[in-house]
Structure formats: C-alpha cells, structure tokens
PDB file of C-alpha atoms in Angstrom:
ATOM      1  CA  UNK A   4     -21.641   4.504  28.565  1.00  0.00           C
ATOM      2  CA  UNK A   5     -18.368   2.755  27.699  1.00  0.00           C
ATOM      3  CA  UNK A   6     -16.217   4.055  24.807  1.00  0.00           C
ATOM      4  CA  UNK A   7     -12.749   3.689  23.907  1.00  0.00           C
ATOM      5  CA  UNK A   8     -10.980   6.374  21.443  1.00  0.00           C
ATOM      6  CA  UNK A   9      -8.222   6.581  19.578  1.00  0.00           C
ATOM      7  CA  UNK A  10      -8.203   9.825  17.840  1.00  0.00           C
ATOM      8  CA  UNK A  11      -4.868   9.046  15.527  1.00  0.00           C
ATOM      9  CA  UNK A  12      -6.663   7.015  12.605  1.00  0.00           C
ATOM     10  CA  UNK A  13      -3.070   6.868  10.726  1.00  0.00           C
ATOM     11  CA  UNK A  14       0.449   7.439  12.263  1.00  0.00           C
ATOM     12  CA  UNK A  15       3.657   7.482   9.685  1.00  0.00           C
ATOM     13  CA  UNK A  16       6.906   7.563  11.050  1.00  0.00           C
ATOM     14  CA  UNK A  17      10.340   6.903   9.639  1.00  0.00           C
ATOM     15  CA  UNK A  18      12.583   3.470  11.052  1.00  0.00           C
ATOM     16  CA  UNK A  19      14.215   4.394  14.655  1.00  0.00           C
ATOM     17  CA  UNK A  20      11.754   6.938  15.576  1.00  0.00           C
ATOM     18  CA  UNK A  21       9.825   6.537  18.747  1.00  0.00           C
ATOM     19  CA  UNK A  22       6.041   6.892  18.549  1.00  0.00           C
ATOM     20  CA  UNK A  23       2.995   6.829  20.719  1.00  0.00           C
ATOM     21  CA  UNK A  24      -0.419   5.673  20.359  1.00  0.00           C
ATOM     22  CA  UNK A  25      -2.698   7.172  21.899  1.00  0.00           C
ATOM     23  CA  UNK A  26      -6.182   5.611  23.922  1.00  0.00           C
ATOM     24  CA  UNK A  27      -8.513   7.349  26.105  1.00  0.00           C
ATOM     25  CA  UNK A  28     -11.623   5.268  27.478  1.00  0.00           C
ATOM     26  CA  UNK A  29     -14.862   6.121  29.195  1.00  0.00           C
ATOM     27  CA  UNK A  30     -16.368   4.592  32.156  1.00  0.00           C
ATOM     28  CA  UNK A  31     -18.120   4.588  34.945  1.00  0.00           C
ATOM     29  CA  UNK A  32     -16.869   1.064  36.326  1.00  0.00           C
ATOM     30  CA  UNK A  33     -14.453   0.797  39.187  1.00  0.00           C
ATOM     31  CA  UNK A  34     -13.296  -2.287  38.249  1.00  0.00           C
ATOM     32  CA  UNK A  35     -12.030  -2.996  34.636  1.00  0.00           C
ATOM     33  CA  UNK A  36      -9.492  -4.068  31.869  1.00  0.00           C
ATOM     34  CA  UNK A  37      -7.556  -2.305  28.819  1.00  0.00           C
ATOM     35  CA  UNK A  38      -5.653  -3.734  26.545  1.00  0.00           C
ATOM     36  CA  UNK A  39      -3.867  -3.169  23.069  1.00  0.00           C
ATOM     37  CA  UNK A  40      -3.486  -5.707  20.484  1.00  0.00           C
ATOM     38  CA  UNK A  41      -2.209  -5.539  17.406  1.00  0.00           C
ATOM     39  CA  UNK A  42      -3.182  -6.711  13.812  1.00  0.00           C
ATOM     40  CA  UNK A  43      -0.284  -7.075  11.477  1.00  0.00           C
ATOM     41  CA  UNK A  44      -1.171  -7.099   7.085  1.00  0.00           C
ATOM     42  CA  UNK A  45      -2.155 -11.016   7.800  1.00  0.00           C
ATOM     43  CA  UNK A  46      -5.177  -9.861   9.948  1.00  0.00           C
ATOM     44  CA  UNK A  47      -4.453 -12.007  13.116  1.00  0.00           C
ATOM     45  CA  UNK A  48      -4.968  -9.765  16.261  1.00  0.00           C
ATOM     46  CA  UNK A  49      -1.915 -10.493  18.356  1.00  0.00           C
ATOM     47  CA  UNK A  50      -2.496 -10.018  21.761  1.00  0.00           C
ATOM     48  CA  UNK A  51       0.296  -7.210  23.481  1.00  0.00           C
ATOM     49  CA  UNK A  52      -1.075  -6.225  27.025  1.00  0.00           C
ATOM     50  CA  UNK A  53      -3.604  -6.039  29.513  1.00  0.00           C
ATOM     51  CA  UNK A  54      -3.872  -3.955  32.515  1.00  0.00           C
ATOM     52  CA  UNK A  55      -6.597  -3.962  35.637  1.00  0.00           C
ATOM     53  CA  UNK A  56      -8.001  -0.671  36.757  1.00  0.00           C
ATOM     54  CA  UNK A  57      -6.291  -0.920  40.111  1.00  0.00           C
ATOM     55  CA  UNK A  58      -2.949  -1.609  38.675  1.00  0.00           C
ATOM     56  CA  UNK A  59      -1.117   1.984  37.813  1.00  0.00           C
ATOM     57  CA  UNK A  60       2.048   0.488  37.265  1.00  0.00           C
ATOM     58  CA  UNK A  61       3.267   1.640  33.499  1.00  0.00           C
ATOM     59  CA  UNK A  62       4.827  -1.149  31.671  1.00  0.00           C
ATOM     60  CA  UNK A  63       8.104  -1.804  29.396  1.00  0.00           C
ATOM     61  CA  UNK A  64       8.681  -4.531  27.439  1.00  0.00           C
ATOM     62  CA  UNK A  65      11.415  -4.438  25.045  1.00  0.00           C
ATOM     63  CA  UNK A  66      10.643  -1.569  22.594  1.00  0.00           C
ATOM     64  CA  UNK A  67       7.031  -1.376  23.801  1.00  0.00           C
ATOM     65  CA  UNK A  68       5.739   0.345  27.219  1.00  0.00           C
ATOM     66  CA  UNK A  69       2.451   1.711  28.280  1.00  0.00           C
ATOM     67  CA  UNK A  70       1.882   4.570  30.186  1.00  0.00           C
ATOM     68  CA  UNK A  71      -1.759   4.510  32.253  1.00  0.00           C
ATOM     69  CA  UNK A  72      -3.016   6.935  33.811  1.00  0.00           C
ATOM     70  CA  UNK A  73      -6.383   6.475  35.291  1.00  0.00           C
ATOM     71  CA  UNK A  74      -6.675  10.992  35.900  1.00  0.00           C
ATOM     72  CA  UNK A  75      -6.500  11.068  32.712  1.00  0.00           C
ATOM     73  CA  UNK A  76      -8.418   8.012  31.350  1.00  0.00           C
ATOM     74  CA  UNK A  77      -5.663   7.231  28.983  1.00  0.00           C
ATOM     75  CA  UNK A  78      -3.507   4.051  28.472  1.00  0.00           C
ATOM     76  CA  UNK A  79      -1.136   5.481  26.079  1.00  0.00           C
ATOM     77  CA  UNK A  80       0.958   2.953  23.927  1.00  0.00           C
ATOM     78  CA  UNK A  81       4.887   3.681  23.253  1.00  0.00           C
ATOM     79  CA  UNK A  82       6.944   2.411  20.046  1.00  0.00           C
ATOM     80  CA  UNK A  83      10.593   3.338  20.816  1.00  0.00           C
ATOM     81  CA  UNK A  84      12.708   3.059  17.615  1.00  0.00           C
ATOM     82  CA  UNK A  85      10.261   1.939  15.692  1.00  0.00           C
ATOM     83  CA  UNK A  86      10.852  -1.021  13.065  1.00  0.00           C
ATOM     84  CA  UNK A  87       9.451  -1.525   9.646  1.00  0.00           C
ATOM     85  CA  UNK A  88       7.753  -4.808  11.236  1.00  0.00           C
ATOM     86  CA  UNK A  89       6.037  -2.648  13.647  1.00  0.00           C
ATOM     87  CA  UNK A  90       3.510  -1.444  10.968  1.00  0.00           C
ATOM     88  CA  UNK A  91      -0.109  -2.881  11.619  1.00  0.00           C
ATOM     89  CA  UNK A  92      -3.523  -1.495  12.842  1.00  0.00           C
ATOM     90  CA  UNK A  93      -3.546  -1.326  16.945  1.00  0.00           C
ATOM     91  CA  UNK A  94      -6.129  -1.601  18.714  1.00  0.00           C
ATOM     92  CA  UNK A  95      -7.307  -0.037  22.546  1.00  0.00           C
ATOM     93  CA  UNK A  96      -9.865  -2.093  24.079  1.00  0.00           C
ATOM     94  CA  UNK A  97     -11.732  -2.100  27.448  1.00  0.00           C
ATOM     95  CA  UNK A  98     -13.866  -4.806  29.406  1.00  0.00           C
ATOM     96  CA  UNK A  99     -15.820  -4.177  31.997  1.00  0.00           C
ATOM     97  CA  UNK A 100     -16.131  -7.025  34.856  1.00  0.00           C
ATOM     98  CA  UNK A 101     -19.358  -9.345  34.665  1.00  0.00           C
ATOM     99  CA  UNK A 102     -19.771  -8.345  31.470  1.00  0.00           C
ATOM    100  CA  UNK A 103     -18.856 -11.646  29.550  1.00  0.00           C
ATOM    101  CA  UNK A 104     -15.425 -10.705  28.923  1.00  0.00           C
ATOM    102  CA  UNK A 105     -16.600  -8.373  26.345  1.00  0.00           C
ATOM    103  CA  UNK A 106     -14.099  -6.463  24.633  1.00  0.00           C
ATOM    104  CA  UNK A 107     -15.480  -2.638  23.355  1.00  0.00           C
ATOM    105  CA  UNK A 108     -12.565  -1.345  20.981  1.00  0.00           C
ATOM    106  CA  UNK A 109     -11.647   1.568  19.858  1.00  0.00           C
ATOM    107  CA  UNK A 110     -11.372   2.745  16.115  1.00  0.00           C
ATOM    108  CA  UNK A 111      -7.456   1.837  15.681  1.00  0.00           C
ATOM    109  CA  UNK A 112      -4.471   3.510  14.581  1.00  0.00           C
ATOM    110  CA  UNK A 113      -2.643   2.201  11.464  1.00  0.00           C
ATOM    111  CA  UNK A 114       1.188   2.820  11.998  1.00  0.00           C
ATOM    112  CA  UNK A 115       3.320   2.635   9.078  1.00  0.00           C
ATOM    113  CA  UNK A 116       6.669   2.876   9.755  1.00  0.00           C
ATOM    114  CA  UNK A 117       8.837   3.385   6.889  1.00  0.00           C
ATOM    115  CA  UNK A 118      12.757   2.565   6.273  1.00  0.00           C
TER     116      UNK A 118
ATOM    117  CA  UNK B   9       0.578 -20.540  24.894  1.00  0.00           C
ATOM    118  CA  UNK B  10      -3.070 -19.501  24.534  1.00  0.00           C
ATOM    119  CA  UNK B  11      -3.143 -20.486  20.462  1.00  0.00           C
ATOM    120  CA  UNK B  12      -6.922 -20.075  18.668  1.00  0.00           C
ATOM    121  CA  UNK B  13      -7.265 -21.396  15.183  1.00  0.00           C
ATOM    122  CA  UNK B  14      -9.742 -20.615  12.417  1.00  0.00           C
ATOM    123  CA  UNK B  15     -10.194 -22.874   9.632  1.00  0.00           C
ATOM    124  CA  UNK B  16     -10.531 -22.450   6.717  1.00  0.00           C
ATOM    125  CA  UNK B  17      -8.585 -19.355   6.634  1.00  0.00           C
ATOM    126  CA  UNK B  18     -10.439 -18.071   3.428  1.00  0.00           C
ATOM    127  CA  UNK B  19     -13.639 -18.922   1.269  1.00  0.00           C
ATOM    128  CA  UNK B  20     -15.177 -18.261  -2.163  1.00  0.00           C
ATOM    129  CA  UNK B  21     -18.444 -19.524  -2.135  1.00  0.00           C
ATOM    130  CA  UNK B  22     -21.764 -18.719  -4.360  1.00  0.00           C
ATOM    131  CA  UNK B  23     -24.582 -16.770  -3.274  1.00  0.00           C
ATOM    132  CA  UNK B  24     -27.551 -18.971  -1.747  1.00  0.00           C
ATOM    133  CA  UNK B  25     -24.667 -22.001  -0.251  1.00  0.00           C
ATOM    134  CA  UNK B  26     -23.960 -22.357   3.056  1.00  0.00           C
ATOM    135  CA  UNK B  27     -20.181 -21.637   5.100  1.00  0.00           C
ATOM    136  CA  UNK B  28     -19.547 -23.193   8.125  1.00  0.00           C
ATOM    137  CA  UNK B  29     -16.044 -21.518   9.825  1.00  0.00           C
ATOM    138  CA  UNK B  30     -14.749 -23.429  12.915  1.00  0.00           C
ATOM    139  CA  UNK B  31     -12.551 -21.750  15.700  1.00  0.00           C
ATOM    140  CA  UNK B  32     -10.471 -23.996  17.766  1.00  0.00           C
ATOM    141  CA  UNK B  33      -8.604 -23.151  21.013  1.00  0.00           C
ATOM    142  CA  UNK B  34      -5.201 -25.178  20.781  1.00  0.00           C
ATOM    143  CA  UNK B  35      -3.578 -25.596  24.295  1.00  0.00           C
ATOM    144  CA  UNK B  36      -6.226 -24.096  26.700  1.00  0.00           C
ATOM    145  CA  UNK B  37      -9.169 -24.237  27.119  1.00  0.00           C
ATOM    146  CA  UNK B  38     -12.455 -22.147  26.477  1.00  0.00           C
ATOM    147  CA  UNK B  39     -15.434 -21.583  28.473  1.00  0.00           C
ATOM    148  CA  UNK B  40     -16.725 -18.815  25.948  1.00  0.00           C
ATOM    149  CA  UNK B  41     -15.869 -17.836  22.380  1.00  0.00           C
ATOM    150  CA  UNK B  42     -16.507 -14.938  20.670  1.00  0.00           C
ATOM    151  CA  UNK B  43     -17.467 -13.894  16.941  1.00  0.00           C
ATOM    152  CA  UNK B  44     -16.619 -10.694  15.347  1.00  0.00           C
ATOM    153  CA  UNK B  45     -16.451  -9.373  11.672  1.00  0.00           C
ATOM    154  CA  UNK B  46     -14.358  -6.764  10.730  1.00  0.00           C
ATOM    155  CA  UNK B  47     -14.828  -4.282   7.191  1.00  0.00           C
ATOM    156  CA  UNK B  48     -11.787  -3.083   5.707  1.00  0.00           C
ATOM    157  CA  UNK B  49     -10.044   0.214   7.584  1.00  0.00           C
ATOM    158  CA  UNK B  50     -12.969  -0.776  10.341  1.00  0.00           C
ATOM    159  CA  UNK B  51     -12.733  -1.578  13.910  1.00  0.00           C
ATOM    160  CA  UNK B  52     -14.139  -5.191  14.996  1.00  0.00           C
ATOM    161  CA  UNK B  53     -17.888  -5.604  15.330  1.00  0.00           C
ATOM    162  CA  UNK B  54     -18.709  -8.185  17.854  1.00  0.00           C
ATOM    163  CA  UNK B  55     -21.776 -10.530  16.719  1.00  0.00           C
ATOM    164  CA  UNK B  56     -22.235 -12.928  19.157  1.00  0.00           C
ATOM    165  CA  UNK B  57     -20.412 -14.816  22.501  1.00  0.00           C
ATOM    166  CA  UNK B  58     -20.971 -18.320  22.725  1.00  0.00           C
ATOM    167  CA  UNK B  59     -20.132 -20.444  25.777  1.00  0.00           C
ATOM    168  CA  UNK B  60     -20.018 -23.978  25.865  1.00  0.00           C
ATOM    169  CA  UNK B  61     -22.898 -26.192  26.141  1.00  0.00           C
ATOM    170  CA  UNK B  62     -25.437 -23.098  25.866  1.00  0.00           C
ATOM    171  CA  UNK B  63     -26.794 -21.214  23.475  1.00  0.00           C
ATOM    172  CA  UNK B  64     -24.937 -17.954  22.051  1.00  0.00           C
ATOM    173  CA  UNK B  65     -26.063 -14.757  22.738  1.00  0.00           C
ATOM    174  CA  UNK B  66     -26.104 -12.214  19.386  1.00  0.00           C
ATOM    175  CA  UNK B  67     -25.655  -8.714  19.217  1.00  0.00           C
ATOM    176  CA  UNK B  68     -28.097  -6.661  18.218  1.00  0.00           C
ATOM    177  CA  UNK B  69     -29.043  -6.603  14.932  1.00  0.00           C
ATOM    178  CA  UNK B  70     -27.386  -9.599  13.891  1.00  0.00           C
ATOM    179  CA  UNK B  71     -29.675 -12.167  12.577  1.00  0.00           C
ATOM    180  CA  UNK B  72     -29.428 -15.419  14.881  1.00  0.00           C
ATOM    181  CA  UNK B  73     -30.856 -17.291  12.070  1.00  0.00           C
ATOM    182  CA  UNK B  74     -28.619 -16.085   9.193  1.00  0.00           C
ATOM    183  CA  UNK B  75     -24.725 -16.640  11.531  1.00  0.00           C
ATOM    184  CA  UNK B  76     -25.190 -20.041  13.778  1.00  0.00           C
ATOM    185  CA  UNK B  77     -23.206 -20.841  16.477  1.00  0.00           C
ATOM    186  CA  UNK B  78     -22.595 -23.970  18.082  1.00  0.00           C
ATOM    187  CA  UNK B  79     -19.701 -24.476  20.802  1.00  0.00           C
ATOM    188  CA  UNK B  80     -19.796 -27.792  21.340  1.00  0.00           C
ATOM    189  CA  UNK B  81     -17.158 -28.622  23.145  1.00  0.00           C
ATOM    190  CA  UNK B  82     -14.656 -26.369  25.592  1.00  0.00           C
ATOM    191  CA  UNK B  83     -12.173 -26.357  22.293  1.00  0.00           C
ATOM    192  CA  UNK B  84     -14.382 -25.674  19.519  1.00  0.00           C
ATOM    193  CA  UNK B  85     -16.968 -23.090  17.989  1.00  0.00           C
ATOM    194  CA  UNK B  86     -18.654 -23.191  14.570  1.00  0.00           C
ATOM    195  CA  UNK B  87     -19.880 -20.229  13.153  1.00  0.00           C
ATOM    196  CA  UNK B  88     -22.130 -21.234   9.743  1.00  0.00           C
ATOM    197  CA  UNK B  89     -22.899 -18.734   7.655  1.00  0.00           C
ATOM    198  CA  UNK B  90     -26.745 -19.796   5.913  1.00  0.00           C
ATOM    199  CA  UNK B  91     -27.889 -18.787   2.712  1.00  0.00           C
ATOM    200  CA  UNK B  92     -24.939 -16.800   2.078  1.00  0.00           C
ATOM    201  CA  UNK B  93     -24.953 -13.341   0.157  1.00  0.00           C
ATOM    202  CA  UNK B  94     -22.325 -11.207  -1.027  1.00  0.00           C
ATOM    203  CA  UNK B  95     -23.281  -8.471   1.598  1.00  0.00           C
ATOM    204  CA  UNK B  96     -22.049 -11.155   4.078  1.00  0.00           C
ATOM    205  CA  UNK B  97     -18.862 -11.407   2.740  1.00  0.00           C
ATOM    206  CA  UNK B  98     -16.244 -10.007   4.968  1.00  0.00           C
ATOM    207  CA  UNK B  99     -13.635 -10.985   7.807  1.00  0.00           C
ATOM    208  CA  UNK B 100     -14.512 -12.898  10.688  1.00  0.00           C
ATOM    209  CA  UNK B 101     -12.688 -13.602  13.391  1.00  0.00           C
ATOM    210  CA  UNK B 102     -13.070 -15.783  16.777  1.00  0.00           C
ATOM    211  CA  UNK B 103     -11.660 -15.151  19.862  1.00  0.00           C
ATOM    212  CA  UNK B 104     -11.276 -17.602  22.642  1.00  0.00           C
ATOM    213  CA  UNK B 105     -10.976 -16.875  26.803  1.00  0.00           C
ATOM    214  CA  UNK B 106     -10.227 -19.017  29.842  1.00  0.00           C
ATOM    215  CA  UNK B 107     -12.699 -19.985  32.066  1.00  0.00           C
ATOM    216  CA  UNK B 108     -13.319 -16.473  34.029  1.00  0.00           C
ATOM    217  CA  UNK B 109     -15.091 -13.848  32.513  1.00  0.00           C
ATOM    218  CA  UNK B 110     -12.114 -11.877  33.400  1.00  0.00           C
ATOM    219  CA  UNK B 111      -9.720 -13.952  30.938  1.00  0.00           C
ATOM    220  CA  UNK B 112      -7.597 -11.977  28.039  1.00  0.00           C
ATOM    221  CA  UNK B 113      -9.162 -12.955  24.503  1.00  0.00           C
ATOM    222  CA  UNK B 114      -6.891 -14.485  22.018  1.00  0.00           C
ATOM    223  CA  UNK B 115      -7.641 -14.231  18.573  1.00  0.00           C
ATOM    224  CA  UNK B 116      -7.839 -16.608  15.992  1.00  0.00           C
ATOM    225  CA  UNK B 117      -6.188 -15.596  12.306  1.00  0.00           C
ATOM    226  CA  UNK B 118      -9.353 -14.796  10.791  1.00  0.00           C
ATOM    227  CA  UNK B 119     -11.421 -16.482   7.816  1.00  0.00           C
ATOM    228  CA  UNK B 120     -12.242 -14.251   4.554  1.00  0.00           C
ATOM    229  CA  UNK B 121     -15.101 -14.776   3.102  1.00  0.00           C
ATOM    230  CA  UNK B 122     -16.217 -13.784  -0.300  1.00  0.00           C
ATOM    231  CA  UNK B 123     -19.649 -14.860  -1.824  1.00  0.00           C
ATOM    232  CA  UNK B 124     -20.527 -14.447  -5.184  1.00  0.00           C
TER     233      UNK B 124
END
C-alpha cells in the first residue's frame, strides 16, 4: 500500500530558528514522485518541490532544502531561519507513475513560527 | 507560470439549491483536473479526476450524482454541487496537470462553501 506520514501534526518555533519537517512514505513502486506544498492561512496550496525516485540529489533553495533519502524512505523538509511568513500547513505527497497523477498526502504539519 | 483559478472563491447558498464551482488553468494547459475537499485541521480528500473530453472518475464513496464534473475544454472544469446540504459544505479545491500523467499539480485557491 502507499502511505505518506508526517508524524509532527504542529511545529512552533521562534523567528530565525531553523526547523525540519519531517515525511516518510511507503511503497512498493520503483518509479515515483514526492513533493511538499504548502498552504498558507488563505488556503491556496502553493506548490514548493518535486523529486523523482531516481533522483537522490538533496535540494536548496533559498531558506528551503530537502534532504531525500530513499534508505530511509524519508524526504525531510528544512526551514533555515525561519520567518513569521513561513507559518502554514505543509504538506508531503507521493504519486506513483500510471496512476493518473494522483497525489496520496500525508496528514500535514502546521508550523507556526512566532516573532 | 502554471496559474489554476477557482471561481467563485466562496459561497453561501441554501439547503436544496444547486453550486456550480469552475476551475480554470491560466497559462497551460490541462489534460486532467482534479477535485478535492478539505475539513478544517484535515488533510485533502481527493473526490474525483476528470480529464478532458471524458467522463471523471470518483473516488469511492463519493456520490457521482450529488458532485458533477464536466471538463469541457483543456482549460476548464466545473464541479456542481446538486441539491446542496449543509453536510456538503466545506473547502474544495481543483488542481490542474500538464498533459503527462507524470505532471506536478497546481492548485487552485480554493472555493468555501457554506449551505444553510
């Protein structure tokens, strides 16, 4: 079966801190796709990354990287010095190939970073 | 690029009417669309993927009959809500993807709707 979990329901952190998010996913499929997003207070899911199953390469961008690690089933998400704007509900997700596109997500993490 | 709309953005309707949301992909466009709703502090529940010039495929245990989908064209998707109740009321969002199964979703801003 295919499962995505994100065992921190609520992260709070104070401004500048760095913070990760963590996302461990089940499946059997060789070939597949992970990917966070992020919903900010408005509700819009804004779209952050997405990473193939035969792509290890971690990822930085700006204040954001991802660490995946296929070992470990994880595709760990990294705030450094967090912002007050960076509080939303992220989301893990996973799609498996010739499936539709189908996105399964996981439960999300609401970060609240405070000043 | 890669812009989805959702109009309207929210709705107060009364029990028994009918809602129609539409979900438009701006600069690309979308073989398939997506439909999900989302309760508060919940995770997104996917109800049905429609692609263009076919019919939509539900989830199950969402009622075909109650949430119809129509995706006309390769830039829009309707999603009418019939007979409205207040247990339907709730966000729903649409997401839109390329033309490969593969393609990232982007996600639309999301329509509330209440019912009375």
């Amino acid at each position: 079966a295919q499962k995505v979990t994100q065992a921190q329901t609520e992260i709070s952190v104070v401004e500048k801190e760095d913070v990760t998010l963590d996302c461990v996913y089940e499946t059997r499929d060789t070939t597949y796709y992970l990917f966070w997003y992020k919903q900010p207070p408005s509700g819009e899911l804004v779209f952050l990354i997405r990473r193939n199953s035969f792509d290890e390469q971690n990822e930085i961008s700006g204040r954001y990287s991802w660490n995946f690690q296929k070992s470990t089933s994880s595709f760990n998400f990294t705030i450094t010095a967090s912002q007050v704007v960076d509080s939303a509900v992220y989301f893990c997700a996973l799609s498996r190939a010739n499936q539709g596109g189908k996105l399964i997500f996981g439960q999300g993490t609401e970060l609240s970073v405070k000043p | 690029g890669a812009v989805v709309s959702q109009h309207p953005s929210w709705v107060i309707c009364k029990s028994g009417t009918s809602v129609k949301i539409e979900c438009r992909s701006l600069d690309f466009q979308a073989t398939t669309m997506f439909w999900y709703r989302q309760f508060p502090k919940q995770s997104l529940m996917l109800m049905a993927t429609s692609n263009e010039g076919s019919k939509a495929t539900y989830e199950q245990g969402v009622e075909k009959d109650k949430f119809l989908i129509n995706h006309a064209s390769l830039t829009l998707s309707t999603l009418t809500v019939t007979s409205a109740h207040p247990e339907d009321s709730s966000f729903y969002i649409c997401s839109a993807s390329g033309t490969r199964s593969t393609d990232t979703q982007y996600f639309g801003p999301g329509t509330r709707l209440t019912v009375l």
